[in-house]
Every structure is written in C-alpha cells, then in structure tokens.
Amino acid sequence: MMENCVFCKIVAGEIPSSKVYEDEEAVVFRDIEPKAKIHLLCVPKQHFSSLSELNAARAALLGRMLETIGRHSGEWGLAEGYRLIVNQGAAAGQTVPHLHIHILGGQTLPWE
Ligand code: 5GP
Ligand code: ZN
C-alpha cells in the first residue's frame, strides 16, 4: 500500500466506494464523477502508477483484469457494449497515479 494513494485507500476500505466486484487481486467500483451513464474503474490491489511500470507479472495481472471485465460486464449493466480507457500520464489526463482501467457504458458513447 502506497501512502496518500486514494485508490490504495479504497482497496483497503479506508475510503468508502461503491464496489461492484472484488477478487484477490483487483476491485471494480463506481467512479465518483461519472463521465457516462455507467462509469466504473477496475483497479489492481497492487500499487503501481501506470503502464510505464509494467513488467511480465503486471502485464499478466492486467490480462486477468481484462478477462474479469469481459466475464462480468453483463452483470454491471454493460451487455450492450462498453469502452475501456487507460489514461497514461498527466498529458493524457491521468490524475490518480495508481493504474486503473476506466469502463464506460450504459449509453451510446460518442466517438469524436
Ligand atoms: P484518471 O483521471 O487518473 O484517469 O482517473 C481518475 C478517476 O478517479 C477520475 O475519473 C475520478 O473521478 C476518479 N476518482 C478520484 N477520486 C475518487 C474517489 O475517491 N472515489 C471514486 N470512486 N473515484 C474517484
Ligand atoms: Zn495506490
């Protein structure tokens, strides 16, 4: 756990969140400022800041997180489709330096 990391605190239950899924290595919870009708965040329990800190083990973890999303998205109201986004770095809009996958859906999403 990284001190002062908001997502580590959510993983530890120190900050409340609306969780829709949890397993040994990842959690999925609702974004506090949704940018779509359904906006979830899939977050590994292990702290690392971003894709620039990937190694083989973390890449495999990310693969399992994608598998989890694919398997459970229907239960989260996303059977019609969804969009995954990873913001990498400040220029891309990353504000929380703990890797996370945005899951957006529940509506027809604009593509512009
Ligand atoms: P980023 O901009 O780093 O890609 O995404 C961070 C996301 O985390 C933002 O969409 C923001 O709304 C969300 N967020 C930040 N703090 C909290 C929090 O305390 N709880 C929840 N549920 N989401 C948060
Ligand atoms: Zn963290």
mmCIF file of C-alpha atoms and ligand atoms in Angstrom:
data_model
loop_
_atom_site.group_PDB
_atom_site.id
_atom_site.type_symbol
_atom_site.label_atom_id
_atom_site.label_comp_id
_atom_site.label_asym_id
_atom_site.label_seq_id
_atom_site.Cartn_x
_atom_site.Cartn_y
_atom_site.Cartn_z
ATOM 1 C CA MET A 1 0.000 0.000 0.000
ATOM 2 C CA MET A 2 1.243 3.423 -1.028
ATOM 3 C CA GLU A 3 0.699 6.240 1.456
ATOM 4 C CA ASN A 4 -1.588 9.032 0.279
ATOM 5 C CA CYS A 5 -2.826 6.993 -2.686
ATOM 6 C CA VAL A 6 -6.593 7.352 -2.992
ATOM 7 C CA PHE A 7 -7.019 4.010 -4.784
ATOM 8 C CA CYS A 8 -4.854 2.132 -2.240
ATOM 9 C CA LYS A 9 -7.165 3.609 0.411
ATOM 10 C CA ILE A 10 -10.240 2.450 -1.491
ATOM 11 C CA VAL A 11 -8.708 -1.043 -1.866
ATOM 12 C CA ALA A 12 -8.027 -1.089 1.894
ATOM 13 C CA GLY A 13 -11.555 0.146 2.666
ATOM 14 C CA GLU A 14 -10.234 3.328 4.294
ATOM 15 C CA ILE A 15 -12.182 5.427 1.781
ATOM 16 C CA PRO A 16 -15.716 4.211 1.028
ATOM 17 C CA SER A 17 -16.582 3.287 -2.538
ATOM 18 C CA SER A 18 -19.429 1.664 -4.396
ATOM 19 C CA LYS A 19 -17.825 -1.670 -5.292
ATOM 20 C CA VAL A 20 -19.442 -3.891 -7.895
ATOM 21 C CA TYR A 21 -16.748 -6.601 -7.914
ATOM 22 C CA GLU A 22 -13.754 -7.762 -5.892
ATOM 23 C CA ASP A 23 -11.329 -10.688 -6.053
ATOM 24 C CA GLU A 24 -7.864 -11.394 -4.604
ATOM 25 C CA GLU A 25 -6.092 -9.037 -6.951
ATOM 26 C CA ALA A 26 -8.488 -6.409 -8.250
ATOM 27 C CA VAL A 27 -11.565 -4.337 -7.427
ATOM 28 C CA VAL A 28 -14.163 -2.637 -9.623
ATOM 29 C CA PHE A 29 -16.058 0.346 -8.221
ATOM 30 C CA ARG A 30 -18.119 3.293 -9.469
ATOM 31 C CA ASP A 31 -16.276 6.456 -10.474
ATOM 32 C CA ILE A 32 -17.194 9.306 -8.131
ATOM 33 C CA GLU A 33 -17.583 11.703 -11.097
ATOM 34 C CA PRO A 34 -19.146 9.554 -13.813
ATOM 35 C CA LYS A 35 -18.401 10.598 -17.413
ATOM 36 C CA ALA A 36 -21.070 8.217 -18.791
ATOM 37 C CA LYS A 37 -24.302 6.669 -17.502
ATOM 38 C CA ILE A 38 -22.185 3.794 -16.203
ATOM 39 C CA HIS A 39 -18.591 4.627 -15.305
ATOM 40 C CA LEU A 40 -16.580 2.015 -13.412
ATOM 41 C CA LEU A 41 -12.918 1.808 -12.502
ATOM 42 C CA CYS A 42 -11.048 -1.517 -12.492
ATOM 43 C CA VAL A 43 -8.073 -1.192 -10.134
ATOM 44 C CA PRO A 44 -5.371 -3.732 -9.217
ATOM 45 C CA LYS A 45 -4.863 -4.159 -5.471
ATOM 46 C CA GLN A 46 -1.115 -3.927 -6.015
ATOM 47 C CA HIS A 47 0.064 -0.320 -6.309
ATOM 48 C CA PHE A 48 1.891 0.714 -9.441
ATOM 49 C CA SER A 49 1.454 4.034 -11.112
ATOM 50 C CA SER A 50 0.899 3.333 -14.742
ATOM 51 C CA LEU A 51 1.602 1.302 -17.859
ATOM 52 C CA SER A 52 5.173 2.637 -17.824
ATOM 53 C CA GLU A 53 5.780 0.403 -14.769
ATOM 54 C CA LEU A 54 4.540 -2.799 -16.394
ATOM 55 C CA ASN A 55 6.591 -5.970 -16.122
ATOM 56 C CA ALA A 56 5.656 -9.503 -17.128
ATOM 57 C CA ALA A 57 3.815 -10.242 -13.868
ATOM 58 C CA ARG A 58 1.866 -6.981 -14.005
ATOM 59 C CA ALA A 59 1.043 -7.485 -17.686
ATOM 60 C CA ALA A 60 -0.382 -10.904 -16.783
ATOM 61 C CA LEU A 61 -2.385 -9.287 -13.978
ATOM 62 C CA LEU A 62 -3.719 -6.726 -16.439
ATOM 63 C CA GLY A 63 -4.716 -9.580 -18.728
ATOM 64 C CA ARG A 64 -6.669 -11.208 -15.911
ATOM 65 C CA MET A 65 -8.360 -7.858 -15.179
ATOM 66 C CA LEU A 66 -9.462 -7.667 -18.829
ATOM 67 C CA GLU A 67 -10.770 -11.217 -18.561
ATOM 68 C CA THR A 68 -12.716 -10.209 -15.413
ATOM 69 C CA ILE A 69 -14.217 -7.231 -17.227
ATOM 70 C CA GLY A 70 -15.194 -9.379 -20.191
ATOM 71 C CA ARG A 71 -16.744 -12.006 -17.972
ATOM 72 C CA HIS A 72 -18.674 -9.720 -15.579
ATOM 73 C CA SER A 73 -19.580 -6.686 -17.726
ATOM 74 C CA GLY A 74 -23.112 -8.006 -18.320
ATOM 75 C CA GLU A 75 -23.783 -8.081 -14.566
ATOM 76 C CA TRP A 76 -22.720 -4.440 -14.397
ATOM 77 C CA GLY A 77 -25.325 -3.333 -16.965
ATOM 78 C CA LEU A 78 -22.916 -3.259 -19.893
ATOM 79 C CA ALA A 79 -24.251 -6.078 -22.063
ATOM 80 C CA GLU A 80 -24.824 -3.654 -24.969
ATOM 81 C CA GLY A 81 -21.171 -2.637 -25.044
ATOM 82 C CA TYR A 82 -18.619 -0.538 -23.244
ATOM 83 C CA ARG A 83 -15.381 1.368 -23.740
ATOM 84 C CA LEU A 84 -12.124 0.855 -21.846
ATOM 85 C CA ILE A 85 -9.706 3.746 -21.318
ATOM 86 C CA VAL A 86 -6.345 3.919 -19.569
ATOM 87 C CA ASN A 87 -5.041 7.444 -19.167
ATOM 88 C CA GLN A 88 -1.250 7.235 -19.252
ATOM 89 C CA GLY A 89 0.451 10.284 -17.773
ATOM 90 C CA ALA A 90 -0.633 13.816 -16.937
ATOM 91 C CA ALA A 91 -0.853 14.902 -20.580
ATOM 92 C CA ALA A 92 -3.488 12.213 -21.143
ATOM 93 C CA GLY A 93 -5.429 13.356 -18.091
ATOM 94 C CA GLN A 94 -4.173 10.824 -15.530
ATOM 95 C CA THR A 95 -4.875 12.326 -12.121
ATOM 96 C CA VAL A 96 -4.549 9.246 -9.873
ATOM 97 C CA PRO A 97 -1.111 7.616 -10.127
ATOM 98 C CA HIS A 98 -2.360 4.073 -9.419
ATOM 99 C CA LEU A 99 -3.076 2.150 -12.612
ATOM 100 C CA HIS A 100 -6.776 1.898 -13.426
ATOM 101 C CA ILE A 101 -8.968 0.963 -16.352
ATOM 102 C CA HIS A 102 -11.986 3.200 -16.960
ATOM 103 C CA ILE A 103 -15.069 1.222 -18.056
ATOM 104 C CA LEU A 104 -17.666 3.450 -19.731
ATOM 105 C CA GLY A 105 -21.094 2.444 -20.988
ATOM 106 C CA GLY A 106 -24.796 2.274 -20.254
ATOM 107 C CA GLN A 107 -25.473 4.501 -23.260
ATOM 108 C CA THR A 108 -24.393 5.046 -26.851
ATOM 109 C CA LEU A 109 -20.957 6.606 -26.497
ATOM 110 C CA PRO A 110 -19.851 9.482 -28.739
ATOM 111 C CA TRP A 111 -16.700 8.820 -30.770
ATOM 112 C CA GLU A 112 -15.187 12.181 -31.592
HETATM 113 P P1 5GP B 1 -7.700 9.475 -14.194
HETATM 114 O O1 5GP B 1 -8.031 10.928 -14.500
HETATM 115 O O2 5GP B 1 -6.499 9.356 -13.285
HETATM 116 O O3 5GP B 1 -7.574 8.607 -15.431
HETATM 117 O O4 5GP B 1 -8.954 8.905 -13.441
HETATM 118 C C1 5GP B 1 -9.136 9.017 -12.088
HETATM 119 C C2 5GP B 1 -10.606 8.824 -11.830
HETATM 120 O O5 5GP B 1 -10.783 8.542 -10.455
HETATM 121 C C3 5GP B 1 -11.458 10.038 -12.166
HETATM 122 O O6 5GP B 1 -12.442 9.681 -13.132
HETATM 123 C C4 5GP B 1 -12.077 10.426 -10.819
HETATM 124 O O7 5GP B 1 -13.414 10.863 -10.936
HETATM 125 C C5 5GP B 1 -11.969 9.139 -10.017
HETATM 126 N N1 5GP B 1 -11.817 9.335 -8.580
HETATM 127 C C6 5GP B 1 -10.942 10.172 -7.962
HETATM 128 N N2 5GP B 1 -11.071 10.080 -6.623
HETATM 129 C C7 5GP B 1 -12.040 9.149 -6.406
HETATM 130 C C8 5GP B 1 -12.618 8.618 -5.206
HETATM 131 O O8 5GP B 1 -12.278 8.977 -4.078
HETATM 132 N N3 5GP B 1 -13.595 7.680 -5.359
HETATM 133 C C9 5GP B 1 -14.006 7.252 -6.602
HETATM 134 N N4 5GP B 1 -14.969 6.323 -6.635
HETATM 135 N N5 5GP B 1 -13.471 7.734 -7.739
HETATM 136 C C10 5GP B 1 -12.511 8.671 -7.638
HETATM 137 ZN ZN ZN B 2 -2.116 3.030 -4.886
#
